[in-house]
CSV table of C-alpha atoms and ligand atoms in Angstrom, one decimal:
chain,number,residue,atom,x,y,z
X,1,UNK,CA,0.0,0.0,0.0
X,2,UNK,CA,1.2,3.7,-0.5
X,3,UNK,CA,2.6,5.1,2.6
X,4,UNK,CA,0.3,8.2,2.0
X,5,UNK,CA,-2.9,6.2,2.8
X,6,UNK,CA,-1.3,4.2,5.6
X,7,UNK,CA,-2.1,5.9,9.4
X,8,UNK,CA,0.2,7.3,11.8
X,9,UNK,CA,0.6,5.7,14.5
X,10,UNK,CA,1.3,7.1,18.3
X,11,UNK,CA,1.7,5.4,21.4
X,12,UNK,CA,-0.1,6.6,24.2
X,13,UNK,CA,1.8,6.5,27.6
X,14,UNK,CA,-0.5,7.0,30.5
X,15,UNK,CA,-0.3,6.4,34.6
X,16,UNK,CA,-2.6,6.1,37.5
X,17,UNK,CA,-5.9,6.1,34.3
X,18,UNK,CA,-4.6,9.7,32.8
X,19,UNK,CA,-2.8,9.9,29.7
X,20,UNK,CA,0.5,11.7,30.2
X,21,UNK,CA,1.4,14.8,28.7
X,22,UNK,CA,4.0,14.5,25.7
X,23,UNK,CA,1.5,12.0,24.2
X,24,UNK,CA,-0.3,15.3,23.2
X,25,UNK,CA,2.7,16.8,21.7
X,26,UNK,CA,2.9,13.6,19.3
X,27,UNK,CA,-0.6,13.8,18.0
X,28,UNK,CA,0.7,17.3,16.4
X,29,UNK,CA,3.9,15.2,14.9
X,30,UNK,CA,1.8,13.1,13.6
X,31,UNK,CA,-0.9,15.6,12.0
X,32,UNK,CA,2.0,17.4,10.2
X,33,UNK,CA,3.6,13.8,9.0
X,34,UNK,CA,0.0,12.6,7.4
X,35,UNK,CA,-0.1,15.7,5.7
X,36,UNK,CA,3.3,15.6,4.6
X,37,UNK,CA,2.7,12.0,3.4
X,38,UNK,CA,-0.3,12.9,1.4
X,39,UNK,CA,-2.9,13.3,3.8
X,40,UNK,CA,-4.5,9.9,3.0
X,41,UNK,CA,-4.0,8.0,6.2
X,42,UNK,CA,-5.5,8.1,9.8
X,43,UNK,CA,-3.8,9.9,12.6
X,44,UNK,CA,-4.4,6.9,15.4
X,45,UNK,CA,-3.5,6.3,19.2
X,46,UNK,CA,-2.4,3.1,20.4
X,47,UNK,CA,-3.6,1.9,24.3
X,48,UNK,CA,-1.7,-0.9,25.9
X,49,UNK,CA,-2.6,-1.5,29.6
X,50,UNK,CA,-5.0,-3.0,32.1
X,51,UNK,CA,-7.8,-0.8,33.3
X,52,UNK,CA,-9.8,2.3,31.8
X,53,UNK,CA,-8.0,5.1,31.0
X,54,UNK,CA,-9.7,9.1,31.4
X,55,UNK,CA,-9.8,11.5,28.2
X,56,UNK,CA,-9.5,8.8,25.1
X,57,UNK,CA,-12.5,10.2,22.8
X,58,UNK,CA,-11.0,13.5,23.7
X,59,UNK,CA,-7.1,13.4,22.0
X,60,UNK,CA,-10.1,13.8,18.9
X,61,UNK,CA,-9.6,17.7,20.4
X,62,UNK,CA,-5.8,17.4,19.6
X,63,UNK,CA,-5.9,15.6,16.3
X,64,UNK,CA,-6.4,11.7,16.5
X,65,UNK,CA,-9.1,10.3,14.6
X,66,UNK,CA,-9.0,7.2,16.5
X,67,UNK,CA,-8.2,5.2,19.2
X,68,UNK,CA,-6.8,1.6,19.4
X,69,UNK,CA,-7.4,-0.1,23.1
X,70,UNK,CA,-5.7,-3.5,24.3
X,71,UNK,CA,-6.8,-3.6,27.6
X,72,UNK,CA,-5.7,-7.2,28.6
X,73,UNK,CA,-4.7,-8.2,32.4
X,74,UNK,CA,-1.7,-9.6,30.9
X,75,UNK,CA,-0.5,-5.7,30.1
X,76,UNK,CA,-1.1,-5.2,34.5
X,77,UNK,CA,2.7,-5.0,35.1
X,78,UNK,CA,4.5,-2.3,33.3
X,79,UNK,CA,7.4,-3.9,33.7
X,80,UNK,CA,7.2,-6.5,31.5
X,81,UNK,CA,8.1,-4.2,28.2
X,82,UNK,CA,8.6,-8.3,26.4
X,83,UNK,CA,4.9,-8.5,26.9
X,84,UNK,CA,3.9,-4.9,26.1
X,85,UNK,CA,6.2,-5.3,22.6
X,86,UNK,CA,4.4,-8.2,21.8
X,87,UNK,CA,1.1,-6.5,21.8
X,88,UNK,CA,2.4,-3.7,20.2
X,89,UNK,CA,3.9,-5.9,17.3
X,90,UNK,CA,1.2,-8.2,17.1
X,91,UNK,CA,-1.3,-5.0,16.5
X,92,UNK,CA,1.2,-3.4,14.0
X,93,UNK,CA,1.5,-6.4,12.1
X,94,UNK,CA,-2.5,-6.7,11.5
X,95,UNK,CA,-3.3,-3.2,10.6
X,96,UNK,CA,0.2,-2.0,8.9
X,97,UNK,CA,0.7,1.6,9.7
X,98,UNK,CA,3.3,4.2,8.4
X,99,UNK,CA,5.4,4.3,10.9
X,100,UNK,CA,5.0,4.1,15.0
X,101,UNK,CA,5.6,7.7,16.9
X,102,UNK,CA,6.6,7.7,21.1
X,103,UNK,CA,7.7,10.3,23.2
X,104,UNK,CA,10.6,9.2,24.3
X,105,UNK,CA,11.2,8.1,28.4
X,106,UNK,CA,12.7,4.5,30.1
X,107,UNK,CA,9.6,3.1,29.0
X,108,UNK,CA,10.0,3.6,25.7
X,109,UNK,CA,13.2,3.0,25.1
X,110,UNK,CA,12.5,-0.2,26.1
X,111,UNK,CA,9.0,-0.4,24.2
X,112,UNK,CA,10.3,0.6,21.0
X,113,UNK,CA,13.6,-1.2,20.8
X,114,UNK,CA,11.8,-5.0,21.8
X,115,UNK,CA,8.8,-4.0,19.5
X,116,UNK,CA,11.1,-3.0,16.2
X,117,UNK,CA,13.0,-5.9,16.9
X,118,UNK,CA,10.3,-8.1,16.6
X,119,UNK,CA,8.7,-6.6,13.7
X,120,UNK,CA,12.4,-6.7,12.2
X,121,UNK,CA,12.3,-2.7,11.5
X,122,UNK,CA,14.2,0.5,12.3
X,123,UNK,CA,13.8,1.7,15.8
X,124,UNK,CA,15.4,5.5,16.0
X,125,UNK,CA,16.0,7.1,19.1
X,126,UNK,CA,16.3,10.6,20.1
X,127,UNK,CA,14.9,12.0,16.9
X,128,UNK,CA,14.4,16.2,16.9
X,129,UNK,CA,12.7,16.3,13.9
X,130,UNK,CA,11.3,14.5,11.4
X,131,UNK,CA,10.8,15.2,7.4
X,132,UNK,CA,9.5,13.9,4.3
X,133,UNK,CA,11.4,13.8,1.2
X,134,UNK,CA,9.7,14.4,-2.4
X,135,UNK,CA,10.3,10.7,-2.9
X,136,UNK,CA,7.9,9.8,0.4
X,137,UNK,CA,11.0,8.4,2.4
X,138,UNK,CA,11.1,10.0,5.6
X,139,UNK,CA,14.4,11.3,7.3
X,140,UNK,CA,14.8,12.0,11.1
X,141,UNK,CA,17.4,14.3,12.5
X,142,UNK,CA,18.3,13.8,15.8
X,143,UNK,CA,21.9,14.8,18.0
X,144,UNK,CA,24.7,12.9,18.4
X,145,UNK,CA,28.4,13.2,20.7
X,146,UNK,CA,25.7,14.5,23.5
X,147,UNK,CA,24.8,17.3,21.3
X,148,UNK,CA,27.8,18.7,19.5
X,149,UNK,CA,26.9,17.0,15.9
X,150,UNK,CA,23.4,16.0,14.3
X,151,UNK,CA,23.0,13.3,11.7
X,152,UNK,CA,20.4,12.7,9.3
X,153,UNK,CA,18.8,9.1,8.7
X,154,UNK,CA,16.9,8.1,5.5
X,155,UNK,CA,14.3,5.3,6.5
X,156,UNK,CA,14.1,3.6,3.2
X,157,UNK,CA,13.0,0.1,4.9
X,158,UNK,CA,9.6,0.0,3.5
X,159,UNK,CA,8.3,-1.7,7.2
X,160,UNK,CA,7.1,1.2,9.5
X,161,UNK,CA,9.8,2.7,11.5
X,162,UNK,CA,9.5,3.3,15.1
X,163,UNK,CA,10.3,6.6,16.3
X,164,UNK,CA,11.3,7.9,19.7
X,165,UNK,CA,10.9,11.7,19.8
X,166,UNK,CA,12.7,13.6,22.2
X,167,UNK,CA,9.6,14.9,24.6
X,168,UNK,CA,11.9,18.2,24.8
X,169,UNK,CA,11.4,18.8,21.2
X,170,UNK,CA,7.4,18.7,21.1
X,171,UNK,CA,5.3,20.7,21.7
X,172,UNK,CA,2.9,21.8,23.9
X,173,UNK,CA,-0.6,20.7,22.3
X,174,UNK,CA,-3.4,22.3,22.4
X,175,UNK,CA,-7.2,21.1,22.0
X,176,UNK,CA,-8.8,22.4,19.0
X,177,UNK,CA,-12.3,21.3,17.3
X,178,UNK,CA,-14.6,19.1,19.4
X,179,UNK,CA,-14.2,15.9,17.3
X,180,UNK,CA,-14.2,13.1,19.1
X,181,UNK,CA,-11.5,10.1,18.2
X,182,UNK,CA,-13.3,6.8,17.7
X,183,UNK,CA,-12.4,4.1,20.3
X,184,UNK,CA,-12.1,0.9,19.3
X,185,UNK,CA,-10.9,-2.3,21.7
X,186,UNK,CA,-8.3,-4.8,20.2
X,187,UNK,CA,-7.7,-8.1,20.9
X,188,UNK,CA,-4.5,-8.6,22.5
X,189,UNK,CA,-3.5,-12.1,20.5
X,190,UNK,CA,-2.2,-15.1,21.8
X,191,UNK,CA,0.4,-13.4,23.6
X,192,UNK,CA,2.1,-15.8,26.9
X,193,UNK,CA,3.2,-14.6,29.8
X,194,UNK,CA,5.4,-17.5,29.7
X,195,UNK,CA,9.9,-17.1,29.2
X,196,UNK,CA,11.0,-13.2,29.6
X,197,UNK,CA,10.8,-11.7,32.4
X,198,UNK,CA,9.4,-13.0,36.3
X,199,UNK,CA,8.8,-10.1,38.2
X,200,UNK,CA,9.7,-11.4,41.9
X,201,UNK,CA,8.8,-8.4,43.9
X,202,UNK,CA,8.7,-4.5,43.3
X,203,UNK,CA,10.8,-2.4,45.8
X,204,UNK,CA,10.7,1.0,45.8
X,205,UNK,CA,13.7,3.3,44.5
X,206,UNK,CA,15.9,5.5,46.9
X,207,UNK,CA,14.4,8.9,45.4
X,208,UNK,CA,18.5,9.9,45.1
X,209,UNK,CA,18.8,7.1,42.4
X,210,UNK,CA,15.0,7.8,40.8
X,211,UNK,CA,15.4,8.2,37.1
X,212,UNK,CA,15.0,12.0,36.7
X,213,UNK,CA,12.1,11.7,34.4
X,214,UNK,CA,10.2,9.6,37.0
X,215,UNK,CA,11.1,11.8,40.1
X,216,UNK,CA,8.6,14.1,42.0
X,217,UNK,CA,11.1,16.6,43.1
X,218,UNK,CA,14.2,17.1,41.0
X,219,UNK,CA,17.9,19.3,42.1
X,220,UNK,CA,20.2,20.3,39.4
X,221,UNK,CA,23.1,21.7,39.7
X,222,UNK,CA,24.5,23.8,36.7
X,223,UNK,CA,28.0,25.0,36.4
X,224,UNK,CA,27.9,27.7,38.7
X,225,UNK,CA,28.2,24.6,41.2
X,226,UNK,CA,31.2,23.9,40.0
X,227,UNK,CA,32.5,19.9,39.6
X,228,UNK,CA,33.4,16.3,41.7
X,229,UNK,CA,33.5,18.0,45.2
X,230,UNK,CA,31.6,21.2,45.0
X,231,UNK,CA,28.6,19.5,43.7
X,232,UNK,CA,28.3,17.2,46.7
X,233,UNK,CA,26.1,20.0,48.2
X,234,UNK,CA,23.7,19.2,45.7
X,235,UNK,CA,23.9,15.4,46.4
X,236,UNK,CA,23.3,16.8,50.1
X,237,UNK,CA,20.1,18.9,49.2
X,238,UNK,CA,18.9,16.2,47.0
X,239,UNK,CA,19.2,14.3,50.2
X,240,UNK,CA,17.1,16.5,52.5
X,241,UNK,CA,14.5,17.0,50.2
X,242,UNK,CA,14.3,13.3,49.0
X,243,UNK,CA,15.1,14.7,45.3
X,244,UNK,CA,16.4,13.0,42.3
X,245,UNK,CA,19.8,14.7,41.4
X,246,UNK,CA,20.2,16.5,37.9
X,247,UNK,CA,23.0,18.1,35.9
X,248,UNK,CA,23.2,20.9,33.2
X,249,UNK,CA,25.3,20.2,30.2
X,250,UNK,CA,28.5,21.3,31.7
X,251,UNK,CA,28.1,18.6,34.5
X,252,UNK,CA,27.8,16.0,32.5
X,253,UNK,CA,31.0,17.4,30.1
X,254,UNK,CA,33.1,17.1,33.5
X,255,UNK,CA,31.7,14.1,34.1
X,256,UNK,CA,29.9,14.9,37.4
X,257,UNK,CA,27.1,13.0,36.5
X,258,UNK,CA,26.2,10.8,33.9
X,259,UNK,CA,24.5,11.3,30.8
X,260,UNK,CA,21.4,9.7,31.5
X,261,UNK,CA,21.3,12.7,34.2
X,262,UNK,CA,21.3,15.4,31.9
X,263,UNK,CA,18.1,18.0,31.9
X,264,UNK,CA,17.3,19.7,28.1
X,265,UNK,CA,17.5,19.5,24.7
X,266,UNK,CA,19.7,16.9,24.2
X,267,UNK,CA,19.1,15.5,27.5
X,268,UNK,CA,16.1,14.3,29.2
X,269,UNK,CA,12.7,16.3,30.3
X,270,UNK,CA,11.1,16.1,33.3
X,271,UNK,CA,7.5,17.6,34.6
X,272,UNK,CA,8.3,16.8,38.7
X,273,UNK,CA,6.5,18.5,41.0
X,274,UNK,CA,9.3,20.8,42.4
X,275,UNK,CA,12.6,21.5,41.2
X,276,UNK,CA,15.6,23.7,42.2
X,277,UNK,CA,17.7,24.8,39.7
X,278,UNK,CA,21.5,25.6,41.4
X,279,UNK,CA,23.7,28.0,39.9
X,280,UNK,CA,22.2,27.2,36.0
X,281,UNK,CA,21.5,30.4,33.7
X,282,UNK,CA,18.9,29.1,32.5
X,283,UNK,CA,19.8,28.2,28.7
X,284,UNK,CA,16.8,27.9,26.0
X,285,UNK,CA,18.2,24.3,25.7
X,286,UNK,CA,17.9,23.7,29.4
X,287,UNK,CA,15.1,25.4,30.2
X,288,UNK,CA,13.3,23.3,27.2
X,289,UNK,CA,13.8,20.2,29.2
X,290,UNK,CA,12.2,21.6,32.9
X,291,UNK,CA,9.6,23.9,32.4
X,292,UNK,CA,6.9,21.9,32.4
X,293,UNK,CA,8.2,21.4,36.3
X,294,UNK,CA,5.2,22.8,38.7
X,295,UNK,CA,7.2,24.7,41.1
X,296,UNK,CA,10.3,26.1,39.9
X,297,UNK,CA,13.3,27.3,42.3
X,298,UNK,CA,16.4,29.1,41.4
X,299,UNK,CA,19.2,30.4,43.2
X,300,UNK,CA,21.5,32.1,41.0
X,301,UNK,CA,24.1,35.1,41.8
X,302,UNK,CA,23.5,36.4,38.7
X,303,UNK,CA,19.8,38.9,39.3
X,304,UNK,CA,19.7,39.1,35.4
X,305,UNK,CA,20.1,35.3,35.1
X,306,UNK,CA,17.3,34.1,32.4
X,307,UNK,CA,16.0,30.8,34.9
X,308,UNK,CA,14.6,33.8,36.7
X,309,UNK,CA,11.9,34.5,34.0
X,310,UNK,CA,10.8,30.3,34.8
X,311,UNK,CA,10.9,30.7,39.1
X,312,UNK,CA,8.0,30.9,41.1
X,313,UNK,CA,10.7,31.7,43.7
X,314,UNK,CA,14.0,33.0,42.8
X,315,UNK,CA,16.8,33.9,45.3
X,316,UNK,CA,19.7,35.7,44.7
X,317,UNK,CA,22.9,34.0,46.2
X,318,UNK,CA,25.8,32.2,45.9
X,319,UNK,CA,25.3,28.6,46.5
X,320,UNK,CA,27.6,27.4,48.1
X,321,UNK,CA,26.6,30.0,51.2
X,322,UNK,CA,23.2,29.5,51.0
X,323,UNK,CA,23.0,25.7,50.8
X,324,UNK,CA,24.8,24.4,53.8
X,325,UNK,CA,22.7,26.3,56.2
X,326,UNK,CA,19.7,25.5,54.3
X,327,UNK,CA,20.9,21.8,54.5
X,328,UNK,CA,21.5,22.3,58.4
X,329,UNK,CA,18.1,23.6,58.9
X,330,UNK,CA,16.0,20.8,56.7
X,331,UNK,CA,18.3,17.5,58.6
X,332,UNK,CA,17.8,19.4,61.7
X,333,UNK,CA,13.9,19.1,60.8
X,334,UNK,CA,13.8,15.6,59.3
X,335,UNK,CA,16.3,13.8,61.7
X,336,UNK,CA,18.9,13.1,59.4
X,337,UNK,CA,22.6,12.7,60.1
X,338,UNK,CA,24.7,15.8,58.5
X,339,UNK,CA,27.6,14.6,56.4
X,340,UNK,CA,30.8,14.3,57.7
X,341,UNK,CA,33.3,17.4,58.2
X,342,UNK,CA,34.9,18.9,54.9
X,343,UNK,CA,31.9,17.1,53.3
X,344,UNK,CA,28.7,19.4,52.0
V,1,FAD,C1,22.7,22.0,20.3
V,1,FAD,C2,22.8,22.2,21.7
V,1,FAD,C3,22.2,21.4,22.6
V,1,FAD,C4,22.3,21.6,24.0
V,1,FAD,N1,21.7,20.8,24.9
V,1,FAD,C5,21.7,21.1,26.2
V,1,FAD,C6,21.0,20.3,27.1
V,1,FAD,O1,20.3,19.3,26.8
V,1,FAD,N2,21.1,20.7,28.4
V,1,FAD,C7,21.9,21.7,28.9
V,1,FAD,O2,21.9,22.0,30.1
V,1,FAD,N3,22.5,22.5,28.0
V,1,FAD,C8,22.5,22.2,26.7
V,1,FAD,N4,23.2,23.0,25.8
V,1,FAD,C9,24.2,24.0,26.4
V,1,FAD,C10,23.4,25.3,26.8
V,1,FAD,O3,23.4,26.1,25.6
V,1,FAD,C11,24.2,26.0,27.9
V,1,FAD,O4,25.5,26.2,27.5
V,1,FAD,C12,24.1,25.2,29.2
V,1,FAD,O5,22.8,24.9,29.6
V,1,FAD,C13,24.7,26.1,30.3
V,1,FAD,O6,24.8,25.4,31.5
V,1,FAD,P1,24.8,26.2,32.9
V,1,FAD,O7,23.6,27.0,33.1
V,1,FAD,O8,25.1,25.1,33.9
V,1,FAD,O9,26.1,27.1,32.8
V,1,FAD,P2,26.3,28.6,32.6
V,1,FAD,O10,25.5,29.1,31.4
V,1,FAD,O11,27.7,28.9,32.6
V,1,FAD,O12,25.6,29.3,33.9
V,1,FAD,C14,26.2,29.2,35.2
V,1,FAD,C15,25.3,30.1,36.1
V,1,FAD,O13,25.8,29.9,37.4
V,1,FAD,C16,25.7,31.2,38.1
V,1,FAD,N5,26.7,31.1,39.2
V,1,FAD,C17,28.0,31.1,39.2
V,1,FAD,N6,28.5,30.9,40.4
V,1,FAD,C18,27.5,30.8,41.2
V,1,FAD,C19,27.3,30.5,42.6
V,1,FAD,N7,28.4,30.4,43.4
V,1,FAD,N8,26.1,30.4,43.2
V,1,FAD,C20,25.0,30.6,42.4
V,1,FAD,N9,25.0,30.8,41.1
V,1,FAD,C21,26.3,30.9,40.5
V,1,FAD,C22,26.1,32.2,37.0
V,1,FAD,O14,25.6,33.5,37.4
V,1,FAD,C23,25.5,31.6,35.8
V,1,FAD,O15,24.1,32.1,35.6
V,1,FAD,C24,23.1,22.7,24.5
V,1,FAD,C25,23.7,23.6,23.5
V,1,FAD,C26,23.6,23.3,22.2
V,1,FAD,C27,24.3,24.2,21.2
């Protein structure tokens, strides 16, 4: 079939029976792709999971014109992404879309690289954009060397691509029209719990070693913090606050932190419910990654500092001042040990 009248595909991540916010962003993508394409094929939302989920008729108010749903009890545990890719690739093979859009987050990653593998396709990561040549073949663009190069990749596999964008890159969507999407349910296929993974038990993560996209309360330090020692006050706040700890670009050039801790652009987003941004300027290509935070925090020296313009409350002051006796007062509160002399 011509790729024009195939549908575009996007995965719908949701938690707790909401759908989560970059799955909005994609709908757009994917408007702009089917027109791109020729116009000819169904913009359409794919549901794996186990239990309702709120607001499906309504991503018809950001562009889908329909709704798949596997609800299944064998899609309970999230956590089993070989189960989840075999729904997804099972679904893909019987209706044969264009391609396969995600925002990408751990989930994904995970999602897309077991689903393409089974479908024997392209997965691609960490796309910024994505075109389509005069030929139909698309191209994504997306950084590589953390940021300092881009490349460009032609998908001329004719089997639907799946496509991780990164969530920093789309944008904020908002309902338009009052068409509802059409929900339909889809059988999951005889998919087997059996070989894979066993989950034995789930424990609960030290909020310090929380993936940063998964964390309620976030602290990033930016190079005003300076590297290795300096930034153990930021380990220490992270601490007293029970945050997940974050880096600007700088930190993770010095190798502070690692990658997978880096907030923007070419790093990761996060939407947590506070975060305090520690001696960061406030970059567009950081800023694009955190401020969809709720409550935003920034202590900079700099009053003309641009993460000012994002702070619900902004201090003035050096850091490395401020945080020890703000450290003090919060273990004081909370009971906690302070960190041994000549540490922060
Ligand atoms: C294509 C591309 C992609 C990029 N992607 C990313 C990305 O994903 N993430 C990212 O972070 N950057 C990214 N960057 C880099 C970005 O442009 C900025 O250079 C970077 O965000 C700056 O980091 P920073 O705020 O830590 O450092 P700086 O801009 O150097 O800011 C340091 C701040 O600390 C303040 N300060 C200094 N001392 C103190 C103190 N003692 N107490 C309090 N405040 C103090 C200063 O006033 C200053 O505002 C990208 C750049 C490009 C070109």
């Amino acid at each position: 079939m011509d790729a024009g009248m195939k549908d575009i595909w996007l995965y719908v991540q949701h938690r707790d029976g909401a759908v989560e916010e970059p799955t909005y962003g994609l709908t757009a993508e994917a408007r702009r792709l089917r027109a791109s394409l020729g116009g000819g094929g169904l913009v359409t939302a794919v549901v794996l999971g186990n239990g309702p989920v709120a607001g499906l008729e309504e991503m018809g108010f950001h562009g889908a014109d329909r709704v798949l749903v596997v609800d299944d009890e064998r899609l309970a545990e999230r956590c089993r992404g070989d189960v989840f890719a075999r729904a997804l690739a099972g679904l893909a093979e019987r209706h044969g879309p264009a391609c396969v859009l995600m925002a990408q987050t751990a989930e994904t990653l995970d999602l897309g690289a077991r689903s393409a593998a089974l479908l024997e396709t392209a997965f691609i990561s960490r796309v910024m954009d994505l075109q389509v040549d005069e030929d139909g073949v698309l191209h994504a663009h997306r950084p590589v060397a953390n940021g300092y190069l881009f490349e460009r990749l032609r998908c001329t596999d004719p089997k639907a691509p799946i496509i991780a964008f990164l969530p920093a890159v789309l944008a904020e969507s908002v309902p338009e029209g009052e068409t509802r999407a059409e929900v339909l349910a889809e059988s999951m296929g005889a998919v087997s719990l059996d070989g894979g993974a066993r989950v034995l038990r789930v424990e609960e993560a030290d909020p310090g070693e929380l993936d940063i996209e998964e964390a309620d309360i976030v602290v990033c330090g930016g190079r005003g913090v300076g590297r290795d020692a300096d930034f153990d006050i930021i380990h220490r706040l992270a601490r007293a606050i029970d945050g997940s700890v974050a880096g600007t670009r700088p930190i993770i050039d010095w190798q502070t932190l690692p990658y997978e801790r880096q907030i923007g652009q070419t790093g990761k987003t996060v939407m947590p419910r506070l975060i305090v941004n520690c001696g960061i300027s406030g970059a567009n290509e950081y800023t694009a990654g955190m401020e969809k935070a709720q409550v935003n925090i920034a202590v900079n020296t700099d009053p003309r500092a641009r993460i000012f313009r994002f702070a619900d409350l902004g201090v003035v002051a050096d850091i490395h001042r401020l945080l020890p006796h703000l450290c003090e007062r919060l273990e004081a509160l909370r009971g906690h040990e302070p960190p041994a002399a000549g540490k922060d």
